[in-house]
Amino acid sequence: MISDPRGTAGLVTREVRNATRDGRPTKVVVARRSYPTDQADLWNAITDRERLPRWFAPVSGELRLGGRFQVEGNAGGVVEHCDEPESFRITWEMGEQVSWVAVTLTPAGDTTVLELAHESWADDPAAAEFWARYGPGAVGVGWDLALLGLALHVDTGAPVDPEIATGFTFSPEGKTFVEVAAAGWADGAIGAGDDPTAARDAAARTVAFYTTDPSEGGEQPS
């Protein structure tokens, strides 16, 4: 799928922030990547119902301000803000867990920079346990893979083969990509104040659950 997984993983800038929402502490996982297209085209790629399945997944529901949507096989939520073609904010709901995703597009010469910020409660017991075990990489690497799919689609205009995408992290190239990405998220966590040893141990567990084929056994995320 990619010939230089280490270099490709390095195209994403990763950051972890400590923040607050409604007076409660949160963790924010931030990913940035530049795409060789204009702002209008990139906006279309990330919001158009016909293009989303070509690199991400089918999305049903109402893709408009106040509308409720559902990503096939993943989260659902509500569109809380939309400022075309610059930014949108959505809730990200999986079962009883609610978090928030904000996407901003910024023109930069012949390219457009996409920034994705995923915010979740830091004081929720389940979220805190998950963070202690996997750190920001569990969420962050998932978005890394989505941003990779978007890049492949933008570069070629073609859909990403779902069978190839599904097996990517089990390939040698995919494992290298995940290792580099997880290490980057560990560095972000350390920069935000996490214990270095705990952050790197969490990154190792993140690598294990992304790169171990379930049919072969091994640790998987819960």
mmCIF file with all atom_site columns, C-alpha atoms in Angstrom:
data_model
loop_
_atom_site.group_PDB
_atom_site.id
_atom_site.type_symbol
_atom_site.label_atom_id
_atom_site.label_alt_id
_atom_site.label_comp_id
_atom_site.label_asym_id
_atom_site.label_entity_id
_atom_site.label_seq_id
_atom_site.pdbx_PDB_ins_code
_atom_site.Cartn_x
_atom_site.Cartn_y
_atom_site.Cartn_z
_atom_site.occupancy
_atom_site.B_iso_or_equiv
_atom_site.pdbx_formal_charge
_atom_site.auth_seq_id
_atom_site.auth_comp_id
_atom_site.auth_asym_id
_atom_site.auth_atom_id
_atom_site.pdbx_PDB_model_num
ATOM 1   C CA . MET A 1 1   ? 0.000   0.000   0.000  1.00 0.00 ? 1   MET A CA 1
ATOM 2   C CA . ILE A 1 2   ? 2.944   2.324   0.726  1.00 0.00 ? 2   ILE A CA 1
ATOM 3   C CA . SER A 1 3   ? 6.637   1.917   -0.111 1.00 0.00 ? 3   SER A CA 1
ATOM 4   C CA . ASP A 1 4   ? 8.098   4.029   2.718  1.00 0.00 ? 4   ASP A CA 1
ATOM 5   C CA . PRO A 1 5   ? 6.060   3.361   5.868  1.00 0.00 ? 5   PRO A CA 1
ATOM 6   C CA . ARG A 1 6   ? 8.505   5.106   8.187  1.00 0.00 ? 6   ARG A CA 1
ATOM 7   C CA . GLY A 1 7   ? 8.587   8.256   6.067  1.00 0.00 ? 7   GLY A CA 1
ATOM 8   C CA . THR A 1 8   ? 4.829   8.177   5.532  1.00 0.00 ? 8   THR A CA 1
ATOM 9   C CA . ALA A 1 9   ? 4.147   7.899   9.269  1.00 0.00 ? 9   ALA A CA 1
ATOM 10  C CA . GLY A 1 10  ? 6.493   10.840  9.747  1.00 0.00 ? 10  GLY A CA 1
ATOM 11  C CA . LEU A 1 11  ? 4.242   13.084  7.643  1.00 0.00 ? 11  LEU A CA 1
ATOM 12  C CA . VAL A 1 12  ? 1.863   13.423  10.594 1.00 0.00 ? 12  VAL A CA 1
ATOM 13  C CA . THR A 1 13  ? 2.599   15.893  13.378 1.00 0.00 ? 13  THR A CA 1
ATOM 14  C CA . ARG A 1 14  ? 1.313   14.510  16.690 1.00 0.00 ? 14  ARG A CA 1
ATOM 15  C CA . GLU A 1 15  ? 0.491   16.395  19.868 1.00 0.00 ? 15  GLU A CA 1
ATOM 16  C CA . VAL A 1 16  ? -1.250  15.647  23.164 1.00 0.00 ? 16  VAL A CA 1
ATOM 17  C CA . ARG A 1 17  ? -2.873  18.434  25.168 1.00 0.00 ? 17  ARG A CA 1
ATOM 18  C CA . ASN A 1 18  ? -4.353  18.649  28.644 1.00 0.00 ? 18  ASN A CA 1
ATOM 19  C CA . ALA A 1 19  ? -7.561  20.703  28.566 1.00 0.00 ? 19  ALA A CA 1
ATOM 20  C CA . THR A 1 20  ? -10.904 21.194  30.293 1.00 0.00 ? 20  THR A CA 1
ATOM 21  C CA . ARG A 1 21  ? -14.529 20.973  29.141 1.00 0.00 ? 21  ARG A CA 1
ATOM 22  C CA . ASP A 1 22  ? -17.394 22.122  31.351 1.00 0.00 ? 22  ASP A CA 1
ATOM 23  C CA . GLY A 1 23  ? -14.959 22.331  34.257 1.00 0.00 ? 23  GLY A CA 1
ATOM 24  C CA . ARG A 1 24  ? -13.774 18.723  33.867 1.00 0.00 ? 24  ARG A CA 1
ATOM 25  C CA . PRO A 1 25  ? -10.279 17.666  32.750 1.00 0.00 ? 25  PRO A CA 1
ATOM 26  C CA . THR A 1 26  ? -9.856  16.251  29.257 1.00 0.00 ? 26  THR A CA 1
ATOM 27  C CA . LYS A 1 27  ? -7.132  14.792  27.061 1.00 0.00 ? 27  LYS A CA 1
ATOM 28  C CA . VAL A 1 28  ? -6.858  16.026  23.478 1.00 0.00 ? 28  VAL A CA 1
ATOM 29  C CA . VAL A 1 29  ? -5.101  13.983  20.781 1.00 0.00 ? 29  VAL A CA 1
ATOM 30  C CA . VAL A 1 30  ? -4.102  16.235  17.861 1.00 0.00 ? 30  VAL A CA 1
ATOM 31  C CA . ALA A 1 31  ? -2.902  15.077  14.420 1.00 0.00 ? 31  ALA A CA 1
ATOM 32  C CA . ARG A 1 32  ? -1.866  17.321  11.510 1.00 0.00 ? 32  ARG A CA 1
ATOM 33  C CA . ARG A 1 33  ? -1.033  16.373  7.945  1.00 0.00 ? 33  ARG A CA 1
ATOM 34  C CA . SER A 1 34  ? -0.605  18.328  4.715  1.00 0.00 ? 34  SER A CA 1
ATOM 35  C CA . TYR A 1 35  ? -2.369  17.249  1.499  1.00 0.00 ? 35  TYR A CA 1
ATOM 36  C CA . PRO A 1 36  ? -1.444  18.256  -2.080 1.00 0.00 ? 36  PRO A CA 1
ATOM 37  C CA . THR A 1 37  ? -4.849  19.671  -2.971 1.00 0.00 ? 37  THR A CA 1
ATOM 38  C CA . ASP A 1 38  ? -6.866  22.805  -2.391 1.00 0.00 ? 38  ASP A CA 1
ATOM 39  C CA . GLN A 1 39  ? -9.119  23.464  0.587  1.00 0.00 ? 39  GLN A CA 1
ATOM 40  C CA . ALA A 1 40  ? -12.367 22.993  -1.357 1.00 0.00 ? 40  ALA A CA 1
ATOM 41  C CA . ASP A 1 41  ? -11.365 19.575  -2.694 1.00 0.00 ? 41  ASP A CA 1
ATOM 42  C CA . LEU A 1 42  ? -10.132 18.342  0.685  1.00 0.00 ? 42  LEU A CA 1
ATOM 43  C CA . TRP A 1 43  ? -13.346 19.551  2.324  1.00 0.00 ? 43  TRP A CA 1
ATOM 44  C CA . ASN A 1 44  ? -15.327 17.639  -0.257 1.00 0.00 ? 44  ASN A CA 1
ATOM 45  C CA . ALA A 1 45  ? -13.265 14.499  0.334  1.00 0.00 ? 45  ALA A CA 1
ATOM 46  C CA . ILE A 1 46  ? -13.942 14.515  4.087  1.00 0.00 ? 46  ILE A CA 1
ATOM 47  C CA . THR A 1 47  ? -17.616 15.518  3.993  1.00 0.00 ? 47  THR A CA 1
ATOM 48  C CA . ASP A 1 48  ? -19.134 14.153  0.775  1.00 0.00 ? 48  ASP A CA 1
ATOM 49  C CA . ARG A 1 49  ? -21.260 11.054  1.314  1.00 0.00 ? 49  ARG A CA 1
ATOM 50  C CA . GLU A 1 50  ? -20.035 9.549   -1.991 1.00 0.00 ? 50  GLU A CA 1
ATOM 51  C CA . ARG A 1 51  ? -16.327 10.094  -1.318 1.00 0.00 ? 51  ARG A CA 1
ATOM 52  C CA . LEU A 1 52  ? -16.159 9.114   2.360  1.00 0.00 ? 52  LEU A CA 1
ATOM 53  C CA . PRO A 1 53  ? -16.419 5.348   1.665  1.00 0.00 ? 53  PRO A CA 1
ATOM 54  C CA . ARG A 1 54  ? -13.507 5.592   -0.792 1.00 0.00 ? 54  ARG A CA 1
ATOM 55  C CA . TRP A 1 55  ? -11.006 6.216   2.021  1.00 0.00 ? 55  TRP A CA 1
ATOM 56  C CA . PHE A 1 56  ? -12.837 5.982   5.371  1.00 0.00 ? 56  PHE A CA 1
ATOM 57  C CA . ALA A 1 57  ? -16.198 4.206   5.672  1.00 0.00 ? 57  ALA A CA 1
ATOM 58  C CA . PRO A 1 58  ? -19.830 4.596   4.615  1.00 0.00 ? 58  PRO A CA 1
ATOM 59  C CA . VAL A 1 59  ? -21.587 7.266   6.676  1.00 0.00 ? 59  VAL A CA 1
ATOM 60  C CA . SER A 1 60  ? -25.370 7.387   7.021  1.00 0.00 ? 60  SER A CA 1
ATOM 61  C CA . GLY A 1 61  ? -27.650 10.000  8.533  1.00 0.00 ? 61  GLY A CA 1
ATOM 62  C CA . GLU A 1 62  ? -27.727 13.758  8.081  1.00 0.00 ? 62  GLU A CA 1
ATOM 63  C CA . LEU A 1 63  ? -24.366 15.336  7.285  1.00 0.00 ? 63  LEU A CA 1
ATOM 64  C CA . ARG A 1 64  ? -25.434 18.858  8.198  1.00 0.00 ? 64  ARG A CA 1
ATOM 65  C CA . LEU A 1 65  ? -25.420 21.163  11.212 1.00 0.00 ? 65  LEU A CA 1
ATOM 66  C CA . GLY A 1 66  ? -27.460 19.535  13.954 1.00 0.00 ? 66  GLY A CA 1
ATOM 67  C CA . GLY A 1 67  ? -27.745 16.278  12.031 1.00 0.00 ? 67  GLY A CA 1
ATOM 68  C CA . ARG A 1 68  ? -27.074 12.868  13.509 1.00 0.00 ? 68  ARG A CA 1
ATOM 69  C CA . PHE A 1 69  ? -24.752 10.523  11.617 1.00 0.00 ? 69  PHE A CA 1
ATOM 70  C CA . GLN A 1 70  ? -23.459 6.966   11.918 1.00 0.00 ? 70  GLN A CA 1
ATOM 71  C CA . VAL A 1 71  ? -20.123 5.661   10.637 1.00 0.00 ? 71  VAL A CA 1
ATOM 72  C CA . GLU A 1 72  ? -20.598 2.063   9.509  1.00 0.00 ? 72  GLU A CA 1
ATOM 73  C CA . GLY A 1 73  ? -18.964 -0.271  12.021 1.00 0.00 ? 73  GLY A CA 1
ATOM 74  C CA . ASN A 1 74  ? -17.739 2.627   14.141 1.00 0.00 ? 74  ASN A CA 1
ATOM 75  C CA . ALA A 1 75  ? -19.006 5.650   16.061 1.00 0.00 ? 75  ALA A CA 1
ATOM 76  C CA . GLY A 1 76  ? -22.011 7.887   15.547 1.00 0.00 ? 76  GLY A CA 1
ATOM 77  C CA . GLY A 1 77  ? -22.703 11.397  16.708 1.00 0.00 ? 77  GLY A CA 1
ATOM 78  C CA . VAL A 1 78  ? -24.083 14.866  16.046 1.00 0.00 ? 78  VAL A CA 1
ATOM 79  C CA . VAL A 1 79  ? -22.697 17.656  13.861 1.00 0.00 ? 79  VAL A CA 1
ATOM 80  C CA . GLU A 1 80  ? -22.261 20.493  16.367 1.00 0.00 ? 80  GLU A CA 1
ATOM 81  C CA . HIS A 1 81  ? -20.515 23.054  14.146 1.00 0.00 ? 81  HIS A CA 1
ATOM 82  C CA . CYS A 1 82  ? -19.944 23.480  10.419 1.00 0.00 ? 82  CYS A CA 1
ATOM 83  C CA . ASP A 1 83  ? -18.087 26.334  8.707  1.00 0.00 ? 83  ASP A CA 1
ATOM 84  C CA . GLU A 1 84  ? -17.556 25.190  5.107  1.00 0.00 ? 84  GLU A CA 1
ATOM 85  C CA . PRO A 1 85  ? -14.840 24.810  3.870  1.00 0.00 ? 85  PRO A CA 1
ATOM 86  C CA . GLU A 1 86  ? -12.815 25.536  7.004  1.00 0.00 ? 86  GLU A CA 1
ATOM 87  C CA . SER A 1 87  ? -13.942 23.435  9.956  1.00 0.00 ? 87  SER A CA 1
ATOM 88  C CA . PHE A 1 88  ? -16.474 21.168  11.577 1.00 0.00 ? 88  PHE A CA 1
ATOM 89  C CA . ARG A 1 89  ? -17.004 19.718  15.044 1.00 0.00 ? 89  ARG A CA 1
ATOM 90  C CA . ILE A 1 90  ? -18.862 16.521  15.896 1.00 0.00 ? 90  ILE A CA 1
ATOM 91  C CA . THR A 1 91  ? -19.583 14.341  18.872 1.00 0.00 ? 91  THR A CA 1
ATOM 92  C CA . TRP A 1 92  ? -18.045 10.863  18.692 1.00 0.00 ? 92  TRP A CA 1
ATOM 93  C CA . GLU A 1 93  ? -20.300 8.370   20.454 1.00 0.00 ? 93  GLU A CA 1
ATOM 94  C CA . MET A 1 94  ? -19.548 4.688   20.996 1.00 0.00 ? 94  MET A CA 1
ATOM 95  C CA . GLY A 1 95  ? -22.007 3.072   23.384 1.00 0.00 ? 95  GLY A CA 1
ATOM 96  C CA . GLU A 1 96  ? -22.057 5.168   26.546 1.00 0.00 ? 96  GLU A CA 1
ATOM 97  C CA . GLN A 1 97  ? -18.701 6.776   25.765 1.00 0.00 ? 97  GLN A CA 1
ATOM 98  C CA . VAL A 1 98  ? -18.910 10.290  24.302 1.00 0.00 ? 98  VAL A CA 1
ATOM 99  C CA . SER A 1 99  ? -15.959 12.306  23.017 1.00 0.00 ? 99  SER A CA 1
ATOM 100 C CA . TRP A 1 100 ? -15.521 15.154  20.540 1.00 0.00 ? 100 TRP A CA 1
ATOM 101 C CA . VAL A 1 101 ? -13.745 15.532  17.210 1.00 0.00 ? 101 VAL A CA 1
ATOM 102 C CA . ALA A 1 102 ? -12.835 18.859  15.590 1.00 0.00 ? 102 ALA A CA 1
ATOM 103 C CA . VAL A 1 103 ? -11.403 19.101  12.061 1.00 0.00 ? 103 VAL A CA 1
ATOM 104 C CA . THR A 1 104 ? -9.845  22.273  10.642 1.00 0.00 ? 104 THR A CA 1
ATOM 105 C CA . LEU A 1 105 ? -8.536  22.845  7.097  1.00 0.00 ? 105 LEU A CA 1
ATOM 106 C CA . THR A 1 106 ? -5.957  25.579  6.480  1.00 0.00 ? 106 THR A CA 1
ATOM 107 C CA . PRO A 1 107 ? -4.598  26.513  3.020  1.00 0.00 ? 107 PRO A CA 1
ATOM 108 C CA . ALA A 1 108 ? -0.803  26.484  2.804  1.00 0.00 ? 108 ALA A CA 1
ATOM 109 C CA . GLY A 1 109 ? 0.456   27.397  -0.664 1.00 0.00 ? 109 GLY A CA 1
ATOM 110 C CA . ASP A 1 110 ? -0.358  24.555  -3.042 1.00 0.00 ? 110 ASP A CA 1
ATOM 111 C CA . THR A 1 111 ? -1.396  22.307  -0.159 1.00 0.00 ? 111 THR A CA 1
ATOM 112 C CA . THR A 1 112 ? -4.001  22.188  2.598  1.00 0.00 ? 112 THR A CA 1
ATOM 113 C CA . VAL A 1 113 ? -3.204  21.295  6.206  1.00 0.00 ? 113 VAL A CA 1
ATOM 114 C CA . LEU A 1 114 ? -5.752  19.126  7.993  1.00 0.00 ? 114 LEU A CA 1
ATOM 115 C CA . GLU A 1 115 ? -5.786  19.262  11.789 1.00 0.00 ? 115 GLU A CA 1
ATOM 116 C CA . LEU A 1 116 ? -7.857  16.703  13.678 1.00 0.00 ? 116 LEU A CA 1
ATOM 117 C CA . ALA A 1 117 ? -8.339  17.074  17.443 1.00 0.00 ? 117 ALA A CA 1
ATOM 118 C CA . HIS A 1 118 ? -10.047 14.276  19.397 1.00 0.00 ? 118 HIS A CA 1
ATOM 119 C CA . GLU A 1 119 ? -10.997 15.229  22.963 1.00 0.00 ? 119 GLU A CA 1
ATOM 120 C CA . SER A 1 120 ? -12.123 12.832  25.686 1.00 0.00 ? 120 SER A CA 1
ATOM 121 C CA . TRP A 1 121 ? -12.739 12.976  29.423 1.00 0.00 ? 121 TRP A CA 1
ATOM 122 C CA . ALA A 1 122 ? -9.657  12.386  31.561 1.00 0.00 ? 122 ALA A CA 1
ATOM 123 C CA . ASP A 1 123 ? -11.606 11.737  34.779 1.00 0.00 ? 123 ASP A CA 1
ATOM 124 C CA . ASP A 1 124 ? -14.022 9.118   33.425 1.00 0.00 ? 124 ASP A CA 1
ATOM 125 C CA . PRO A 1 125 ? -12.943 5.794   35.032 1.00 0.00 ? 125 PRO A CA 1
ATOM 126 C CA . ALA A 1 126 ? -13.224 3.724   31.853 1.00 0.00 ? 126 ALA A CA 1
ATOM 127 C CA . ALA A 1 127 ? -11.426 6.337   29.745 1.00 0.00 ? 127 ALA A CA 1
ATOM 128 C CA . ALA A 1 128 ? -8.712  6.786   32.378 1.00 0.00 ? 128 ALA A CA 1
ATOM 129 C CA . GLU A 1 129 ? -8.129  3.018   32.535 1.00 0.00 ? 129 GLU A CA 1
ATOM 130 C CA . PHE A 1 130 ? -7.938  2.801   28.746 1.00 0.00 ? 130 PHE A CA 1
ATOM 131 C CA . TRP A 1 131 ? -5.471  5.727   28.629 1.00 0.00 ? 131 TRP A CA 1
ATOM 132 C CA . ALA A 1 132 ? -3.285  4.147   31.323 1.00 0.00 ? 132 ALA A CA 1
ATOM 133 C CA . ARG A 1 133 ? -3.139  0.914   29.333 1.00 0.00 ? 133 ARG A CA 1
ATOM 134 C CA . TYR A 1 134 ? -2.781  2.238   25.774 1.00 0.00 ? 134 TYR A CA 1
ATOM 135 C CA . GLY A 1 135 ? -2.082  5.983   26.005 1.00 0.00 ? 135 GLY A CA 1
ATOM 136 C CA . PRO A 1 136 ? -3.075  8.312   23.160 1.00 0.00 ? 136 PRO A CA 1
ATOM 137 C CA . GLY A 1 137 ? -1.946  5.828   20.522 1.00 0.00 ? 137 GLY A CA 1
ATOM 138 C CA . ALA A 1 138 ? -5.088  3.695   20.635 1.00 0.00 ? 138 ALA A CA 1
ATOM 139 C CA . VAL A 1 139 ? -7.094  6.639   19.308 1.00 0.00 ? 139 VAL A CA 1
ATOM 140 C CA . GLY A 1 140 ? -4.209  8.366   17.568 1.00 0.00 ? 140 GLY A CA 1
ATOM 141 C CA . VAL A 1 141 ? -3.032  5.435   15.445 1.00 0.00 ? 141 VAL A CA 1
ATOM 142 C CA . GLY A 1 142 ? -6.604  4.860   14.311 1.00 0.00 ? 142 GLY A CA 1
ATOM 143 C CA . TRP A 1 143 ? -6.714  8.414   13.013 1.00 0.00 ? 143 TRP A CA 1
ATOM 144 C CA . ASP A 1 144 ? -3.223  7.997   11.508 1.00 0.00 ? 144 ASP A CA 1
ATOM 145 C CA . LEU A 1 145 ? -4.575  5.129   9.426  1.00 0.00 ? 145 LEU A CA 1
ATOM 146 C CA . ALA A 1 146 ? -7.619  7.172   8.369  1.00 0.00 ? 146 ALA A CA 1
ATOM 147 C CA . LEU A 1 147 ? -5.397  10.091  7.340  1.00 0.00 ? 147 LEU A CA 1
ATOM 148 C CA . LEU A 1 148 ? -3.252  7.669   5.352  1.00 0.00 ? 148 LEU A CA 1
ATOM 149 C CA . GLY A 1 149 ? -6.328  6.402   3.531  1.00 0.00 ? 149 GLY A CA 1
ATOM 150 C CA . LEU A 1 150 ? -7.326  9.995   2.785  1.00 0.00 ? 150 LEU A CA 1
ATOM 151 C CA . ALA A 1 151 ? -3.856  10.701  1.367  1.00 0.00 ? 151 ALA A CA 1
ATOM 152 C CA . LEU A 1 152 ? -4.016  7.677   -0.931 1.00 0.00 ? 152 LEU A CA 1
ATOM 153 C CA . HIS A 1 153 ? -7.429  8.775   -2.179 1.00 0.00 ? 153 HIS A CA 1
ATOM 154 C CA . VAL A 1 154 ? -6.379  12.403  -2.703 1.00 0.00 ? 154 VAL A CA 1
ATOM 155 C CA . ASP A 1 155 ? -3.228  11.333  -4.558 1.00 0.00 ? 155 ASP A CA 1
ATOM 156 C CA . THR A 1 156 ? -4.996  8.999   -6.980 1.00 0.00 ? 156 THR A CA 1
ATOM 157 C CA . GLY A 1 157 ? -8.684  9.890   -6.853 1.00 0.00 ? 157 GLY A CA 1
ATOM 158 C CA . ALA A 1 158 ? -9.386  6.172   -6.604 1.00 0.00 ? 158 ALA A CA 1
ATOM 159 C CA . PRO A 1 159 ? -10.996 4.247   -3.739 1.00 0.00 ? 159 PRO A CA 1
ATOM 160 C CA . VAL A 1 160 ? -8.710  2.487   -1.280 1.00 0.00 ? 160 VAL A CA 1
ATOM 161 C CA . ASP A 1 161 ? -9.112  -1.286  -1.618 1.00 0.00 ? 161 ASP A CA 1
ATOM 162 C CA . PRO A 1 162 ? -10.892 -2.286  1.627  1.00 0.00 ? 162 PRO A CA 1
ATOM 163 C CA . GLU A 1 163 ? -9.296  -5.737  1.731  1.00 0.00 ? 163 GLU A CA 1
ATOM 164 C CA . ILE A 1 164 ? -5.815  -4.241  1.448  1.00 0.00 ? 164 ILE A CA 1
ATOM 165 C CA . ALA A 1 165 ? -6.652  -1.571  4.051  1.00 0.00 ? 165 ALA A CA 1
ATOM 166 C CA . THR A 1 166 ? -8.022  -4.159  6.493  1.00 0.00 ? 166 THR A CA 1
ATOM 167 C CA . GLY A 1 167 ? -4.864  -6.262  6.349  1.00 0.00 ? 167 GLY A CA 1
ATOM 168 C CA . PHE A 1 168 ? -2.404  -3.382  6.180  1.00 0.00 ? 168 PHE A CA 1
ATOM 169 C CA . THR A 1 169 ? -1.381  -3.295  9.855  1.00 0.00 ? 169 THR A CA 1
ATOM 170 C CA . PHE A 1 170 ? -0.596  -7.037  9.774  1.00 0.00 ? 170 PHE A CA 1
ATOM 171 C CA . SER A 1 171 ? 1.931   -6.562  6.943  1.00 0.00 ? 171 SER A CA 1
ATOM 172 C CA . PRO A 1 172 ? 5.628   -5.694  7.515  1.00 0.00 ? 172 PRO A CA 1
ATOM 173 C CA . GLU A 1 173 ? 5.043   -2.206  6.082  1.00 0.00 ? 173 GLU A CA 1
ATOM 174 C CA . GLY A 1 174 ? 1.967   -1.720  8.226  1.00 0.00 ? 174 GLY A CA 1
ATOM 175 C CA . LYS A 1 175 ? 3.736   -2.819  11.392 1.00 0.00 ? 175 LYS A CA 1
ATOM 176 C CA . THR A 1 176 ? 6.518   -0.311  10.771 1.00 0.00 ? 176 THR A CA 1
ATOM 177 C CA . PHE A 1 177 ? 3.960   2.434   10.157 1.00 0.00 ? 177 PHE A CA 1
ATOM 178 C CA . VAL A 1 178 ? 2.172   1.626   13.431 1.00 0.00 ? 178 VAL A CA 1
ATOM 179 C CA . GLU A 1 179 ? 5.430   1.451   15.395 1.00 0.00 ? 179 GLU A CA 1
ATOM 180 C CA . VAL A 1 180 ? 6.526   4.892   14.200 1.00 0.00 ? 180 VAL A CA 1
ATOM 181 C CA . ALA A 1 181 ? 3.082   6.382   14.805 1.00 0.00 ? 181 ALA A CA 1
ATOM 182 C CA . ALA A 1 182 ? 2.753   4.867   18.287 1.00 0.00 ? 182 ALA A CA 1
ATOM 183 C CA . ALA A 1 183 ? 6.213   6.151   19.247 1.00 0.00 ? 183 ALA A CA 1
ATOM 184 C CA . GLY A 1 184 ? 5.148   9.613   18.097 1.00 0.00 ? 184 GLY A CA 1
ATOM 185 C CA . TRP A 1 185 ? 2.054   9.481   20.277 1.00 0.00 ? 185 TRP A CA 1
ATOM 186 C CA . ALA A 1 186 ? 4.158   8.345   23.239 1.00 0.00 ? 186 ALA A CA 1
ATOM 187 C CA . ASP A 1 187 ? 6.397   11.381  22.713 1.00 0.00 ? 187 ASP A CA 1
ATOM 188 C CA . GLY A 1 188 ? 3.279   13.556  22.669 1.00 0.00 ? 188 GLY A CA 1
ATOM 189 C CA . ALA A 1 189 ? 2.051   12.030  25.927 1.00 0.00 ? 189 ALA A CA 1
ATOM 190 C CA . ILE A 1 190 ? 5.438   12.568  27.557 1.00 0.00 ? 190 ILE A CA 1
ATOM 191 C CA . GLY A 1 191 ? 5.379   16.180  26.387 1.00 0.00 ? 191 GLY A CA 1
ATOM 192 C CA . ALA A 1 192 ? 1.980   16.567  28.067 1.00 0.00 ? 192 ALA A CA 1
ATOM 193 C CA . GLY A 1 193 ? 3.356   15.276  31.373 1.00 0.00 ? 193 GLY A CA 1
ATOM 194 C CA . ASP A 1 194 ? 2.871   11.499  31.281 1.00 0.00 ? 194 ASP A CA 1
ATOM 195 C CA . ASP A 1 195 ? 5.551   9.325   32.845 1.00 0.00 ? 195 ASP A CA 1
ATOM 196 C CA . PRO A 1 196 ? 8.040   8.379   30.070 1.00 0.00 ? 196 PRO A CA 1
ATOM 197 C CA . THR A 1 197 ? 8.264   4.695   30.991 1.00 0.00 ? 197 THR A CA 1
ATOM 198 C CA . ALA A 1 198 ? 4.488   4.339   31.290 1.00 0.00 ? 198 ALA A CA 1
ATOM 199 C CA . ALA A 1 199 ? 3.975   6.181   27.990 1.00 0.00 ? 199 ALA A CA 1
ATOM 200 C CA . ARG A 1 200 ? 6.392   3.937   26.104 1.00 0.00 ? 200 ARG A CA 1
ATOM 201 C CA . ASP A 1 201 ? 4.921   0.789   27.679 1.00 0.00 ? 201 ASP A CA 1
ATOM 202 C CA . ALA A 1 202 ? 1.467   1.961   26.590 1.00 0.00 ? 202 ALA A CA 1
ATOM 203 C CA . ALA A 1 203 ? 2.801   2.543   23.072 1.00 0.00 ? 203 ALA A CA 1
ATOM 204 C CA . ALA A 1 204 ? 4.113   -1.035  22.962 1.00 0.00 ? 204 ALA A CA 1
ATOM 205 C CA . ARG A 1 205 ? 0.668   -2.338  23.922 1.00 0.00 ? 205 ARG A CA 1
ATOM 206 C CA . THR A 1 206 ? -0.870  -0.123  21.228 1.00 0.00 ? 206 THR A CA 1
ATOM 207 C CA . VAL A 1 207 ? 1.467   -1.612  18.631 1.00 0.00 ? 207 VAL A CA 1
ATOM 208 C CA . ALA A 1 208 ? 0.532   -5.113  19.758 1.00 0.00 ? 208 ALA A CA 1
ATOM 209 C CA . PHE A 1 209 ? -3.209  -4.658  19.390 1.00 0.00 ? 209 PHE A CA 1
ATOM 210 C CA . TYR A 1 210 ? -2.970  -2.943  15.997 1.00 0.00 ? 210 TYR A CA 1
ATOM 211 C CA . THR A 1 211 ? -0.502  -5.376  14.456 1.00 0.00 ? 211 THR A CA 1
ATOM 212 C CA . THR A 1 212 ? -1.634  -8.742  15.832 1.00 0.00 ? 212 THR A CA 1
ATOM 213 C CA . ASP A 1 213 ? -4.027  -10.541 13.502 1.00 0.00 ? 213 ASP A CA 1
ATOM 214 C CA . PRO A 1 214 ? -7.008  -11.644 15.660 1.00 0.00 ? 214 PRO A CA 1
ATOM 215 C CA . SER A 1 215 ? -6.984  -15.009 13.892 1.00 0.00 ? 215 SER A CA 1
ATOM 216 C CA . GLU A 1 216 ? -3.487  -15.578 15.271 1.00 0.00 ? 216 GLU A CA 1
ATOM 217 C CA . GLY A 1 217 ? -4.350  -14.659 18.836 1.00 0.00 ? 217 GLY A CA 1
ATOM 218 C CA . GLY A 1 218 ? -2.628  -12.033 20.953 1.00 0.00 ? 218 GLY A CA 1
ATOM 219 C CA . GLU A 1 219 ? -3.732  -8.853  22.651 1.00 0.00 ? 219 GLU A CA 1
ATOM 220 C CA . GLN A 1 220 ? -6.567  -6.880  21.118 1.00 0.00 ? 220 GLN A CA 1
ATOM 221 C CA . PRO A 1 221 ? -8.199  -3.663  22.339 1.00 0.00 ? 221 PRO A CA 1
ATOM 222 C CA . SER A 1 222 ? -11.443 -3.911  24.307 1.00 0.00 ? 222 SER A CA 1
#
